[in-house]
Every structure is written in C-alpha cells, then in structure tokens.
PDB file of C-alpha atoms in Angstrom:
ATOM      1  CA  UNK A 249     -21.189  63.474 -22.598  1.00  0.00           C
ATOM      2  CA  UNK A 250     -24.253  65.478 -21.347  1.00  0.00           C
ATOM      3  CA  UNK A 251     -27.056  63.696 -19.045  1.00  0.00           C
ATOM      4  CA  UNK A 252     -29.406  63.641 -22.124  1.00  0.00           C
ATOM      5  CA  UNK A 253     -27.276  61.955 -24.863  1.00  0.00           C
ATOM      6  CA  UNK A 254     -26.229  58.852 -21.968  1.00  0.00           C
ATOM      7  CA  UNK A 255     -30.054  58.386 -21.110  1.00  0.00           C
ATOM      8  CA  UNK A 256     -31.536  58.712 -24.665  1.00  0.00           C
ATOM      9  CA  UNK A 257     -30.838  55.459 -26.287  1.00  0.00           C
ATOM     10  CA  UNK A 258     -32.674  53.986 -22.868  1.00  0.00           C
ATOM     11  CA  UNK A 259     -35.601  56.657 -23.387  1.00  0.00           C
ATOM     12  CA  UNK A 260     -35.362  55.393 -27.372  1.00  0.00           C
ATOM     13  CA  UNK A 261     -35.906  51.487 -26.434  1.00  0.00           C
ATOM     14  CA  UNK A 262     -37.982  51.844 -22.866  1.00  0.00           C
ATOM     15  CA  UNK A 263     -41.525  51.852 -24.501  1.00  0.00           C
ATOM     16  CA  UNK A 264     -40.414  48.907 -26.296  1.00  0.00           C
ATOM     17  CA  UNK A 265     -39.409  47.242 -23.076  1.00  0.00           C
ATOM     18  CA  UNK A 266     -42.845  48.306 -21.229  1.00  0.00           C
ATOM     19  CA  UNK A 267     -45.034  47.179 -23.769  1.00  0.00           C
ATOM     20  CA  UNK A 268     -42.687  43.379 -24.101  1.00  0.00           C
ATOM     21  CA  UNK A 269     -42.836  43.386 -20.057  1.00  0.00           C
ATOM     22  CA  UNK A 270     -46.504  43.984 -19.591  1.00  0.00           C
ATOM     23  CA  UNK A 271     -47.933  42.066 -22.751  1.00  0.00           C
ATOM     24  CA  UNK A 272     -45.116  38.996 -22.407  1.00  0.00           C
ATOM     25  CA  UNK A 273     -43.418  38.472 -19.438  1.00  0.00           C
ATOM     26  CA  UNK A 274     -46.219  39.776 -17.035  1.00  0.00           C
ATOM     27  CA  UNK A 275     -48.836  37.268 -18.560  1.00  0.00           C
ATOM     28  CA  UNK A 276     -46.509  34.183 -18.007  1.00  0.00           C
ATOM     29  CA  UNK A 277     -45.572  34.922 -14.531  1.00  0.00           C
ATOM     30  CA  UNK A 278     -49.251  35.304 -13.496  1.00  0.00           C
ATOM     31  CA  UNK A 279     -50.166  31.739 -15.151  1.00  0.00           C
ATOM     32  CA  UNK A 280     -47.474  30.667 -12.930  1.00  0.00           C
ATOM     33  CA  UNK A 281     -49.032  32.345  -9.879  1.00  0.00           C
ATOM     34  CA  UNK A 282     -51.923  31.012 -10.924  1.00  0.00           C
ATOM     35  CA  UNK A 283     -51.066  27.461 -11.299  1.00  0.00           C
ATOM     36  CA  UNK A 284     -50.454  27.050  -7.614  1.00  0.00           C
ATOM     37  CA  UNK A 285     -53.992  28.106  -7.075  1.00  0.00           C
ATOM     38  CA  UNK A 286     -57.328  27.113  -7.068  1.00  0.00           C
ATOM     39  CA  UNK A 287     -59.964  30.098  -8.528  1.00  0.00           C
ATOM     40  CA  UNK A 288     -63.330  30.231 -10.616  1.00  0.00           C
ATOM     41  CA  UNK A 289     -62.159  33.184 -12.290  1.00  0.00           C
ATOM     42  CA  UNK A 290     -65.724  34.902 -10.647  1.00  0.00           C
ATOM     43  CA  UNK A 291     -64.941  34.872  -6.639  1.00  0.00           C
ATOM     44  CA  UNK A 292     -61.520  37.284  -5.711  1.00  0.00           C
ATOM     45  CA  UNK A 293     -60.368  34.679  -3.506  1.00  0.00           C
ATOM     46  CA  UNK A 294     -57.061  32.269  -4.580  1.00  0.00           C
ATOM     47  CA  UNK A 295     -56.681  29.118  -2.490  1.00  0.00           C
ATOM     48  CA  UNK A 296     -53.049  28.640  -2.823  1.00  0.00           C
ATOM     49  CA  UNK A 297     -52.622  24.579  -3.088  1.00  0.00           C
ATOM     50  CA  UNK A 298     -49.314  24.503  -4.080  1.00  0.00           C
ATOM     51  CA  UNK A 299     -47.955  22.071  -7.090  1.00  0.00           C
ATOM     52  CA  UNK A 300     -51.390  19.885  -6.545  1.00  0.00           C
ATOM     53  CA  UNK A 301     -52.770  21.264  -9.658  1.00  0.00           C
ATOM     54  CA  UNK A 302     -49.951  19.997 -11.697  1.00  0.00           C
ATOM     55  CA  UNK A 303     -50.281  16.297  -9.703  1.00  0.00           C
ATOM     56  CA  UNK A 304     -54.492  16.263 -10.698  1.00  0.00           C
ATOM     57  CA  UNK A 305     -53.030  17.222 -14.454  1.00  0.00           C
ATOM     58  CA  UNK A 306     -50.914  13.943 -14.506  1.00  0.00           C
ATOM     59  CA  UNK A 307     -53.065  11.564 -13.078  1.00  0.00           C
ATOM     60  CA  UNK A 308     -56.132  12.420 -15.313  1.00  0.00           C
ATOM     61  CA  UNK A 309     -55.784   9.909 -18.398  1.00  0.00           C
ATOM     62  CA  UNK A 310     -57.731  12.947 -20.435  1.00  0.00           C
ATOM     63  CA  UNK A 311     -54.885  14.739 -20.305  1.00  0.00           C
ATOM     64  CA  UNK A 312     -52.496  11.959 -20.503  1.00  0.00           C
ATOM     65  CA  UNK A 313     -54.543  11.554 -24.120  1.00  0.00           C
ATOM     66  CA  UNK A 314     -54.290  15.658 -24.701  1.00  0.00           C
ATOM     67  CA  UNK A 315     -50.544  15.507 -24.271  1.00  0.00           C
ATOM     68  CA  UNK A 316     -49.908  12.280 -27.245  1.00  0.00           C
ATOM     69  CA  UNK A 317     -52.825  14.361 -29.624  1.00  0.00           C
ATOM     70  CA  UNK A 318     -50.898  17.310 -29.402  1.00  0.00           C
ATOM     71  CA  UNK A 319     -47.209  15.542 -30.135  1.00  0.00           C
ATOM     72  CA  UNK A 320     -49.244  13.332 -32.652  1.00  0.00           C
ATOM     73  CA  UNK A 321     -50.459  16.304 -34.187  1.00  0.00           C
ATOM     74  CA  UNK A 322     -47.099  18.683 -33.935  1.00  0.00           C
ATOM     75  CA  UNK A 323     -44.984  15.844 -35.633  1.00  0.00           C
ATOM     76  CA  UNK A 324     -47.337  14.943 -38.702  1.00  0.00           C
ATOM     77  CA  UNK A 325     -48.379  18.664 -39.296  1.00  0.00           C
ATOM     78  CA  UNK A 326     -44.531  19.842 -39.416  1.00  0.00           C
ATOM     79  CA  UNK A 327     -42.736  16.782 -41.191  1.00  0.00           C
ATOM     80  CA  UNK A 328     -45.619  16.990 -44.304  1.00  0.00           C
ATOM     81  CA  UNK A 329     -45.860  20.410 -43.994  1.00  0.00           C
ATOM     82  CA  UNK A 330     -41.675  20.996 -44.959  1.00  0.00           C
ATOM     83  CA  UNK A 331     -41.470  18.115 -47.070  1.00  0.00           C
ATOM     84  CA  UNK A 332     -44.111  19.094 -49.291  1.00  0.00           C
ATOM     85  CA  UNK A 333     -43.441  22.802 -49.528  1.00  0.00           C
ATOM     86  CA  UNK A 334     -39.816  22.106 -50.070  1.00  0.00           C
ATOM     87  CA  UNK A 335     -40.716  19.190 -53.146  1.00  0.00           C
ATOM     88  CA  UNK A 336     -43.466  22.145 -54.571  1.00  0.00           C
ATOM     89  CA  UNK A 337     -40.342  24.680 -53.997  1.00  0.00           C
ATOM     90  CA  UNK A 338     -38.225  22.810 -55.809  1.00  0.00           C
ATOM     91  CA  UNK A 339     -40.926  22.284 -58.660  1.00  0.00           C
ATOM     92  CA  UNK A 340     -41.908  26.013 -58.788  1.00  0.00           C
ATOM     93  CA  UNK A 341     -38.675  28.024 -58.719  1.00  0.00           C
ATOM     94  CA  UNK A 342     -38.407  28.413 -62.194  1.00  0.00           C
ATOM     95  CA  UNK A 343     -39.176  31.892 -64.150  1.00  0.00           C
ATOM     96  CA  UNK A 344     -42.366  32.130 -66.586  1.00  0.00           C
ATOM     97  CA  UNK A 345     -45.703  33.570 -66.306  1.00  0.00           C
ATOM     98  CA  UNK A 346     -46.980  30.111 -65.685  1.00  0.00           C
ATOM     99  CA  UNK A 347     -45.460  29.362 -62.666  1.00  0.00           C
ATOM    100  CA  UNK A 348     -46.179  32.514 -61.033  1.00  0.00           C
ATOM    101  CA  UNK A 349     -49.409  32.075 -61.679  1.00  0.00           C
ATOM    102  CA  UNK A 350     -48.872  28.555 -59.513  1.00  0.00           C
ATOM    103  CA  UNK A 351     -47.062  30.774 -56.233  1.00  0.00           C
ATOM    104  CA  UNK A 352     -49.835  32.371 -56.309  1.00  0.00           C
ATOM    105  CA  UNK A 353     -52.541  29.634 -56.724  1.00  0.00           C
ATOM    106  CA  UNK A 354     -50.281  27.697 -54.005  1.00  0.00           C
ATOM    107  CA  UNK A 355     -50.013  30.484 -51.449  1.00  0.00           C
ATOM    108  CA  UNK A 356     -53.814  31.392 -51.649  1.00  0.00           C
ATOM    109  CA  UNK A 357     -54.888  29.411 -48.805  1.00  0.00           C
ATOM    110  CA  UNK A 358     -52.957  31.434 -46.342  1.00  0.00           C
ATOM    111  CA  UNK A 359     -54.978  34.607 -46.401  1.00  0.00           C
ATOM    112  CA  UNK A 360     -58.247  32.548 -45.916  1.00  0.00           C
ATOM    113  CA  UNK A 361     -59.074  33.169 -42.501  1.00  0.00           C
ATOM    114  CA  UNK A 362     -59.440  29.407 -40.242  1.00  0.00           C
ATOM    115  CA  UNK A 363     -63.272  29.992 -40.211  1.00  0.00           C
ATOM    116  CA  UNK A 364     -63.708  29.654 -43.941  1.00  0.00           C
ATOM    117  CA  UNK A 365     -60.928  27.085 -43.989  1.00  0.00           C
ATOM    118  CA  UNK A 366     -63.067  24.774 -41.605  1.00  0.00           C
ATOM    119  CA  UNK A 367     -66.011  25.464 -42.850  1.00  0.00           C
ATOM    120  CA  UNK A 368     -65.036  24.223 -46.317  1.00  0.00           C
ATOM    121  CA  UNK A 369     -63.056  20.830 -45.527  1.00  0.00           C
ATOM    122  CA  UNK A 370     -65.903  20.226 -43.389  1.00  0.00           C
ATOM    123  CA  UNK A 371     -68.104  20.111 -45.896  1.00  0.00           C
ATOM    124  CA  UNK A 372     -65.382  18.420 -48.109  1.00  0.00           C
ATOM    125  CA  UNK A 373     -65.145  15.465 -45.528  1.00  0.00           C
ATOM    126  CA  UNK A 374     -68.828  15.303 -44.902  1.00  0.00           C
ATOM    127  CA  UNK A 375     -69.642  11.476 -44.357  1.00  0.00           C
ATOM    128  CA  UNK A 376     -72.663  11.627 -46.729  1.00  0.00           C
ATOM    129  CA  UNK A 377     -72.104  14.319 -49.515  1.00  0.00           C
ATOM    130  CA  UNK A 378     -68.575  15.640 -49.209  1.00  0.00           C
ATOM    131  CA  UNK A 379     -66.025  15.631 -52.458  1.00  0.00           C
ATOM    132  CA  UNK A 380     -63.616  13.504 -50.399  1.00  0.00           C
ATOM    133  CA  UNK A 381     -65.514  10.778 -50.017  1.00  0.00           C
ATOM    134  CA  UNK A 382     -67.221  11.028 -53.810  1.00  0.00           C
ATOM    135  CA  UNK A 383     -63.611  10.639 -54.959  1.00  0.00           C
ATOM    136  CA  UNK A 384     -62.688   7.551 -52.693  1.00  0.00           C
ATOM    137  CA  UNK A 385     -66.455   5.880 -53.491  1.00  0.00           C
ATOM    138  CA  UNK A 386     -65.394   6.859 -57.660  1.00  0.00           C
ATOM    139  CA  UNK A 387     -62.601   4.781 -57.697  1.00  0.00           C
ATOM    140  CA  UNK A 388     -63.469   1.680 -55.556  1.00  0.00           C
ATOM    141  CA  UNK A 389     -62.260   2.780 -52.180  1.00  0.00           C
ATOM    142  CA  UNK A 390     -64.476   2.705 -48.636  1.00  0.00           C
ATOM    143  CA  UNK A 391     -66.003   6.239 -47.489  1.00  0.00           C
ATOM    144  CA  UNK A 392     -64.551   7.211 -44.412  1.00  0.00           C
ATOM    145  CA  UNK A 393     -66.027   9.139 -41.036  1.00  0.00           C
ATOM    146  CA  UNK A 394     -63.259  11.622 -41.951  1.00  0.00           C
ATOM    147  CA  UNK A 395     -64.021  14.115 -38.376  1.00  0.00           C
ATOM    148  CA  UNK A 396     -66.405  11.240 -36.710  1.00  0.00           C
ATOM    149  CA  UNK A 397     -64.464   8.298 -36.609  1.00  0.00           C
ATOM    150  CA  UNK A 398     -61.696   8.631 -33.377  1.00  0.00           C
ATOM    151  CA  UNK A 399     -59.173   6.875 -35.715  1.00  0.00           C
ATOM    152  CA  UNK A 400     -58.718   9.169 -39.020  1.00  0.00           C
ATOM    153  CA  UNK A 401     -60.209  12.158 -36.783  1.00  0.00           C
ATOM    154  CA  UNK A 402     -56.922  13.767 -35.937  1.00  0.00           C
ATOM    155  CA  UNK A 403     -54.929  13.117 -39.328  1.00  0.00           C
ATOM    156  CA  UNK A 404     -57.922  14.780 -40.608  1.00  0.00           C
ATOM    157  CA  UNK A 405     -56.918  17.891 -38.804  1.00  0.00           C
ATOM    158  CA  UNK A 406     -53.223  17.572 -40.245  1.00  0.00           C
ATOM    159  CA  UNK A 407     -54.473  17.259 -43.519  1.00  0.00           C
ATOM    160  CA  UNK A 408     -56.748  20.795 -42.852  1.00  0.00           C
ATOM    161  CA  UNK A 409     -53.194  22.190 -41.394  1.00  0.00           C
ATOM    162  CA  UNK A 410     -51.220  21.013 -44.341  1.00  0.00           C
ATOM    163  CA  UNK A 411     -53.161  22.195 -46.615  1.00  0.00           C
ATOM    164  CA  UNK A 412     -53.499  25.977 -44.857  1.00  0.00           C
ATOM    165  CA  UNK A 413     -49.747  26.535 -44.191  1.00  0.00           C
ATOM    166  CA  UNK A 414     -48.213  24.188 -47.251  1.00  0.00           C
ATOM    167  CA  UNK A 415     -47.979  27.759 -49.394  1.00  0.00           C
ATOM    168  CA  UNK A 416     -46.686  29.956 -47.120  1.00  0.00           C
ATOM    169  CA  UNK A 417     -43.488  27.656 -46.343  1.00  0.00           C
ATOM    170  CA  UNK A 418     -43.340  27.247 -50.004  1.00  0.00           C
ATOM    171  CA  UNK A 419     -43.054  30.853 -50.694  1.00  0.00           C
ATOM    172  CA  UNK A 420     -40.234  31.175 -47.985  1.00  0.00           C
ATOM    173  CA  UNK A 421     -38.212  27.943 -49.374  1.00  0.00           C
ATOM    174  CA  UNK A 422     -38.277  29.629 -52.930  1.00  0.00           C
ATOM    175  CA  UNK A 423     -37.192  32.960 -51.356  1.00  0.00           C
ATOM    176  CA  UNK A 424     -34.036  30.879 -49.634  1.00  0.00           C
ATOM    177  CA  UNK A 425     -33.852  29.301 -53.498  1.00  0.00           C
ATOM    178  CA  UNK A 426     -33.327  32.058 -54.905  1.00  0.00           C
ATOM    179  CA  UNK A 427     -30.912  33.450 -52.631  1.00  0.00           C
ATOM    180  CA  UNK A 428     -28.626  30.613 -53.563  1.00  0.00           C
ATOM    181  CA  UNK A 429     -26.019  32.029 -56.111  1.00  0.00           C
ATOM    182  CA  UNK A 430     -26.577  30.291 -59.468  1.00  0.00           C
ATOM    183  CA  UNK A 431     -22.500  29.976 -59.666  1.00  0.00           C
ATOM    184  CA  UNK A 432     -22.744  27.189 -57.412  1.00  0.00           C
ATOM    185  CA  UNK A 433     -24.649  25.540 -60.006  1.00  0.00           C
ATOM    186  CA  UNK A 434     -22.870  26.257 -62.734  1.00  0.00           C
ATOM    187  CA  UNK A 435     -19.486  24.591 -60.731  1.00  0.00           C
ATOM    188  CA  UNK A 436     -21.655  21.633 -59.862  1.00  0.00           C
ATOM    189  CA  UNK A 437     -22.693  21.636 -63.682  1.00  0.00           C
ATOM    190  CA  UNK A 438     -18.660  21.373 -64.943  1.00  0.00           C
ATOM    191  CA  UNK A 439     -18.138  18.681 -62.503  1.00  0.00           C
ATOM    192  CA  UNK A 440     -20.800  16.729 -63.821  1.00  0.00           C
ATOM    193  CA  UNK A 441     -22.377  15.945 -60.324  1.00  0.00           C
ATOM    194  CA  UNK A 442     -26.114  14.550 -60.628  1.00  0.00           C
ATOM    195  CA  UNK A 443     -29.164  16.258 -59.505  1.00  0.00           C
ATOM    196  CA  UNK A 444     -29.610  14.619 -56.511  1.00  0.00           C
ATOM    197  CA  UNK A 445     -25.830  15.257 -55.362  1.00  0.00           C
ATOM    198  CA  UNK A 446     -25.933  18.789 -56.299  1.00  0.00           C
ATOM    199  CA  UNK A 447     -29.526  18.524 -53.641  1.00  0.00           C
ATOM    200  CA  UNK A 448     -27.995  17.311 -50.886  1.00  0.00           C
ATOM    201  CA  UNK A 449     -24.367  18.639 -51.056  1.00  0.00           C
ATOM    202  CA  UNK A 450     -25.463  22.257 -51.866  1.00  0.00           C
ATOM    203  CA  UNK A 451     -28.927  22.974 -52.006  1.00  0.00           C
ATOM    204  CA  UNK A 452     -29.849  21.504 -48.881  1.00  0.00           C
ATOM    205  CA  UNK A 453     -27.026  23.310 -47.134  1.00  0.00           C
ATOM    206  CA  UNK A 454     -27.155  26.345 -48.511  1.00  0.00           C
ATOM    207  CA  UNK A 455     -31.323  26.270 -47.558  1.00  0.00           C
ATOM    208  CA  UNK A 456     -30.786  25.530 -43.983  1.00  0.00           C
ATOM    209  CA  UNK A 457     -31.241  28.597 -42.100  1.00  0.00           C
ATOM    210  CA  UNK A 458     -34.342  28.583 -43.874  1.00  0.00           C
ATOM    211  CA  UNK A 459     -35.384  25.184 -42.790  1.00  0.00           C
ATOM    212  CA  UNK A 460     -34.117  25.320 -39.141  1.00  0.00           C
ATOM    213  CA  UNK A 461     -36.603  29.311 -39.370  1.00  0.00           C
ATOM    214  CA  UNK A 462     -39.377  26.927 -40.679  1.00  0.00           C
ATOM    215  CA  UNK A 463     -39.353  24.071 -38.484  1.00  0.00           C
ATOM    216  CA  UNK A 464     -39.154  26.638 -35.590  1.00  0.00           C
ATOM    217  CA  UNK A 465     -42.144  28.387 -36.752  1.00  0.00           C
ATOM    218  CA  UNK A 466     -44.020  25.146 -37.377  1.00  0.00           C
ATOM    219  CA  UNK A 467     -43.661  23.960 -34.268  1.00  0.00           C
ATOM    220  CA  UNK A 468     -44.727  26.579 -32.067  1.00  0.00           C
ATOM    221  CA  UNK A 469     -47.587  27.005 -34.286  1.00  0.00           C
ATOM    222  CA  UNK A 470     -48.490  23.242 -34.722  1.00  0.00           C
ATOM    223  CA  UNK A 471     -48.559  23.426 -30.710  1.00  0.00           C
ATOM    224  CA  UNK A 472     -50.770  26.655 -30.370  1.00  0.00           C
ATOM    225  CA  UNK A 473     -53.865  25.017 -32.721  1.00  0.00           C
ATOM    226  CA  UNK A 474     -57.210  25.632 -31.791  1.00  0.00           C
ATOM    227  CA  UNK A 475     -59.572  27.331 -34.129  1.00  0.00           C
ATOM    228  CA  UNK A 476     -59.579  24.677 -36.151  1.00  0.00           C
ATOM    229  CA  UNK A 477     -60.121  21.454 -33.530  1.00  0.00           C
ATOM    230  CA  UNK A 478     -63.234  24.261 -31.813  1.00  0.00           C
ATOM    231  CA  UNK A 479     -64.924  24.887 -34.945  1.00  0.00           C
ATOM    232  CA  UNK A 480     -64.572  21.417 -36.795  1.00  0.00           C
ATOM    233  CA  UNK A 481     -64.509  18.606 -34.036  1.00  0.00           C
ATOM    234  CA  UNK A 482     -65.139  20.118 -30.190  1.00  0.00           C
ATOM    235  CA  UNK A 483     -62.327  18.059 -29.109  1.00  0.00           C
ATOM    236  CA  UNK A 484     -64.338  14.889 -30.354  1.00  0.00           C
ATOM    237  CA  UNK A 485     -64.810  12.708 -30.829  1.00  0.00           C
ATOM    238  CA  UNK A 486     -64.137  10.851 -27.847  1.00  0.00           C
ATOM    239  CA  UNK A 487     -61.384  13.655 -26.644  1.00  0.00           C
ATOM    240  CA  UNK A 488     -59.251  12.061 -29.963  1.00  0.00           C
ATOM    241  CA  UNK A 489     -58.422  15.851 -31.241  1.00  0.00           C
ATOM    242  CA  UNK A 490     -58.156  17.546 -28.256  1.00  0.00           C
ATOM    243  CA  UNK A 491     -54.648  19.439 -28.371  1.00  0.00           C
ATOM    244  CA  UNK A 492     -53.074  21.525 -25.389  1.00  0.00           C
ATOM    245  CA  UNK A 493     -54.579  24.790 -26.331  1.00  0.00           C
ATOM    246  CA  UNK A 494     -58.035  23.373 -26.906  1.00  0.00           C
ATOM    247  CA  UNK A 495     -57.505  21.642 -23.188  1.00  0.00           C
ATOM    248  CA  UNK A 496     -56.690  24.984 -21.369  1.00  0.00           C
ATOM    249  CA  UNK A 497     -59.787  26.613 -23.121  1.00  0.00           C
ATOM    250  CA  UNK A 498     -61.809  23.949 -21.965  1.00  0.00           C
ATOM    251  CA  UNK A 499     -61.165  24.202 -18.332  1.00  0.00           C
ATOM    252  CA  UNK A 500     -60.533  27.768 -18.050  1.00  0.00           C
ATOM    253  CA  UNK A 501     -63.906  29.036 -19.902  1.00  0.00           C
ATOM    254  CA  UNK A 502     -66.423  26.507 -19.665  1.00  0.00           C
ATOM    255  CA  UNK A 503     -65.458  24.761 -16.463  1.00  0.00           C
ATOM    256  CA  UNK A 504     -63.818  28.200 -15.287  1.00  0.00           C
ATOM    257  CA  UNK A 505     -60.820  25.993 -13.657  1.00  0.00           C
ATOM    258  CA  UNK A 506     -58.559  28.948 -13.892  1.00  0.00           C
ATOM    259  CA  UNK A 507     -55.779  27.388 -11.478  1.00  0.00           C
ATOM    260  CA  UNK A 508     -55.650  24.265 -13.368  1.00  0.00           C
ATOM    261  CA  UNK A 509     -55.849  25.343 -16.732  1.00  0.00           C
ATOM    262  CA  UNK A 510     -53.213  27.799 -16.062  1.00  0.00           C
ATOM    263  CA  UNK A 511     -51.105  24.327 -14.165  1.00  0.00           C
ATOM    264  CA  UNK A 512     -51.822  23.504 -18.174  1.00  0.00           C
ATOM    265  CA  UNK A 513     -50.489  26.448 -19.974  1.00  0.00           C
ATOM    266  CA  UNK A 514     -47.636  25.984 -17.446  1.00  0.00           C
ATOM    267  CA  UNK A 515     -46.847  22.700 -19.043  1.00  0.00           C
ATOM    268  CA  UNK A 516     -47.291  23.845 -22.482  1.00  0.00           C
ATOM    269  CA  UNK A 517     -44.644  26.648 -21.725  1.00  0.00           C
ATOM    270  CA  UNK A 518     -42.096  24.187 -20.954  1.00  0.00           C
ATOM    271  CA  UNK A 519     -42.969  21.792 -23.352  1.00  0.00           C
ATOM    272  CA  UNK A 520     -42.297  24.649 -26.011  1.00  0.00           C
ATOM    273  CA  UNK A 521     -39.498  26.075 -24.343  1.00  0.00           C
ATOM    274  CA  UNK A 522     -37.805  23.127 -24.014  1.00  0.00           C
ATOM    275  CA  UNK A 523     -38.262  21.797 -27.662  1.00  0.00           C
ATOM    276  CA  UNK A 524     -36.958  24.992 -29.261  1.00  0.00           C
ATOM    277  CA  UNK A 525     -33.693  24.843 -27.164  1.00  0.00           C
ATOM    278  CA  UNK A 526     -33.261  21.266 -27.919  1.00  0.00           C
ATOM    279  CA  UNK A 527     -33.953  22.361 -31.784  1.00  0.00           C
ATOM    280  CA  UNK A 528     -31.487  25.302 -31.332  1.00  0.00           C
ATOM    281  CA  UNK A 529     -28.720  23.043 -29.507  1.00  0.00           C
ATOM    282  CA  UNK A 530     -29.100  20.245 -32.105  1.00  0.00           C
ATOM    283  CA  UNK A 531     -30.167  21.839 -35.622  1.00  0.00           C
ATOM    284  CA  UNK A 532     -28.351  24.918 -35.150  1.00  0.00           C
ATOM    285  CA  UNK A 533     -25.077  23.019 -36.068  1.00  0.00           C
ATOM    286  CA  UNK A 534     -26.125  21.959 -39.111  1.00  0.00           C
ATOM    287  CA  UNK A 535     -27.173  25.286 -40.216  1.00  0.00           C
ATOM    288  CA  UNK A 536     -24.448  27.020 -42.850  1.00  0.00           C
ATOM    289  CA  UNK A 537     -24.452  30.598 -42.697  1.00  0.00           C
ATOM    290  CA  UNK A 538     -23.210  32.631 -45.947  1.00  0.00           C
TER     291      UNK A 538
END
C-alpha cells in the first residue's frame, strides 16, 4: 500500500477532528483552567486560587437555591414533556387528512423562535389582563401571579417549556410508531390481548430506543435553559427561577466573575456528564433493539 492510500482516510476525517478539538474539547478544558482562577475577564492577569472557587460556590445558599431550581425544573419539564407527547402520539398516529392537519398544528410551536414564545405566555400569564387568568376568574377559580409570585414562578417556566418542545417529541414518538411492524398487532389482535397489554408488552418496548433518545435529549436541554428564565423572569423573583445556565451568565457578564462562573459551568459539566452515564448504565438495558 502506497504512503497516500495509508494516510488518506486520516487526511479524510482530520478537519473533522480540528474543528471537534478546537470548538469542544478546547472550550471545556479552559473553563477548567479557569475555575482555579480568579479574573475580571478585562485585566490579563489570572490569580490562580486553586479549588476555592468551587468552596465559595457551595457555601453561597444562592447557589445552593440555583442547584434545586435547576433539578426542579429538569425533572417536571422532562417527565410532562414525554408523557404528554407520547399520550398525543398515541392519539395522532392514525392516517387521514385530519390528523395531519393536527402534527402539524401540534409541532408548530417548535419553529417559533424563544423570543416570540416568551413574549406571548407573558402576556398570556399577565396578572391583570392575560387569557390565563380570564379563564381561571370565568370559572370560579383565584387569579394567580403566574411569573411574580416565587411559588407558581418556576412551574410557570415548565409549562412555557412544555408547551415549546411537547410537538417536536411528538413527531419523533409517531416516527418510532410507525416503525413498529403492524404484524405485531395483528398477532396481539388473534390472541385477544387488551389495549393496554398490547401498550406495555409491545408498544412500549418496541418504542424504547426512542424514549431512552428523548429523555437524553430532554435532559441536556432542560439543563441548558436560559432564554426563556432572561427574557420572562431575570432570575426572579426572589432568585426562585434561576437555573445553572442563567447563574453562570450572571456572574460571568454582569459581575464579570469569570473564575467562578467558570467553577459553575464546571459543576454543570459533571452534573450532565454524570446523569447521562447513569441514564446510559440504567435505561440502556431496558432498551430493545430490532
């Protein structure tokens, strides 16, 4: 073999690798350099200080509060987030100009960009004239602070969330629906199992690479929000939405912390590292390839 055929697959795949090195793995080892140092981000002086960033980040009680917002957050956004797109899967997957008409109507919300997503359910949960609170007042319930009150501020978010991402995880469930070969069903039919059996025993199996993708997904997006908590709430009120992301923004570009927010974005790294191989190691052996 000449020297050119052994050295072109690596010639092939090396701007690949460049581009993943410089953009990914460059980036995280440099928060970690800067984590162990204190810097303003304006003067080119780092005062290495070691792991005493990390040791501030645990004894502040604001970020004792950021860390249960942000799990808070993570574990209502994902659980309604499958369970409903699965139940509206389920509902949808059927052929007819009608329900296409409903994918669509149910995936619209994802190509709305998170500016015109906020802007709307703030007005929709505006204290005085927002919809949400017209419909609770119409049939005999008590108007709610939906964004200003610290305890329905943050399950506000989820509901903005669920709402955004609800149709693209439908669209993927029906996709793993219709993978499913309708032979199985027909077997199920002759043995006269029930609808829910025929769920659990074969739809539910046969969807799970699809659900372990989703919950995946979800989860390192539910941890990454921050459009959404910066243009509707600020973190407010009283630091009851204030996620991770939102956090590190705060005291890297307004307090221009850059050691410390980067001792954050250290954290959130392992956090997220850590609960995708615990997903992988536990969920993994559930899921039934074909």
């Amino acid at each position: 073999m000449s020297f050119y055929a052994r050295i072109r697959p690596y010639a092939m795949v090396a701007p690949s690798v460049l581009i993943f090195l410089f953009f990914f793995i460059y980036p995280i080892f440099y928060m970690i350099y800067l984590s162990m140092h204190k810097w303003n981000f304006i003067s080119p002086d780092k005062t290495f200080v070691g792991t005493d960033n990390f040791k501030d980040l645990f004894s502040d009680s604001e970020f004792l509060q950021v860390i249960r917002n942000t799990f808070s957050y993570t574990l209502f956004t994902v659980s309604l987030t499958i369970a409903l797109a699965l139940l509206i899967a389920l509902w949808v997957n059927r052929q007819g100009r009608l329900y296409s008409i409903m994918q669509g109507l149910i995936f619209s919300p994802h190509i709305i960009s998170l500016v015109s997503v906020s802007m709307l359910w703030m007005w929709l949960m505006d204290p005085q004239y927002g919809l949400l609170n017209w419909l609770l007042g119409s049939i005999g319930l008590p108007e709610l602070q939906w964004l200003g009150d610290p305890k329905t501020s943050l399950f506000s978010l989820v509901i903005v969330a669920v709402w955004k991402s609800v149709g693209f995880n439908t669209l993927v469930f029906i996709a793993g629906l219709q993978s499913i070969s309708s032979q199985i069903y027909e077997a199920a039919a002759l043995d006269d199992a029930s609808r829910w059996r025929t769920f659990y025993r074969l739809t539910l199996p046969m969807l799970s690479p699809t659900l372990f993708f989703l919950i995946i997904t979800n989860l390192i997006g539910s941890f990454q929000v921050f459009e959404t908590i910066a243009i509707m709430t600020g973190g407010g009120p009283v630091n009851s939405t204030s996620t991770l992301v939102f956090y590190i923004y705060e005291y890297g570009f307004r307090f221009f912390k850059i050691g410390y927010a980067s001792s954050a974005g250290a954290i959130l790294l392992i956090v997220v590292g850590l609960l995708t191989i615990l997903y992988f190691k536990l969920l993994s052996r559930k899921v039934h390839y074909r």
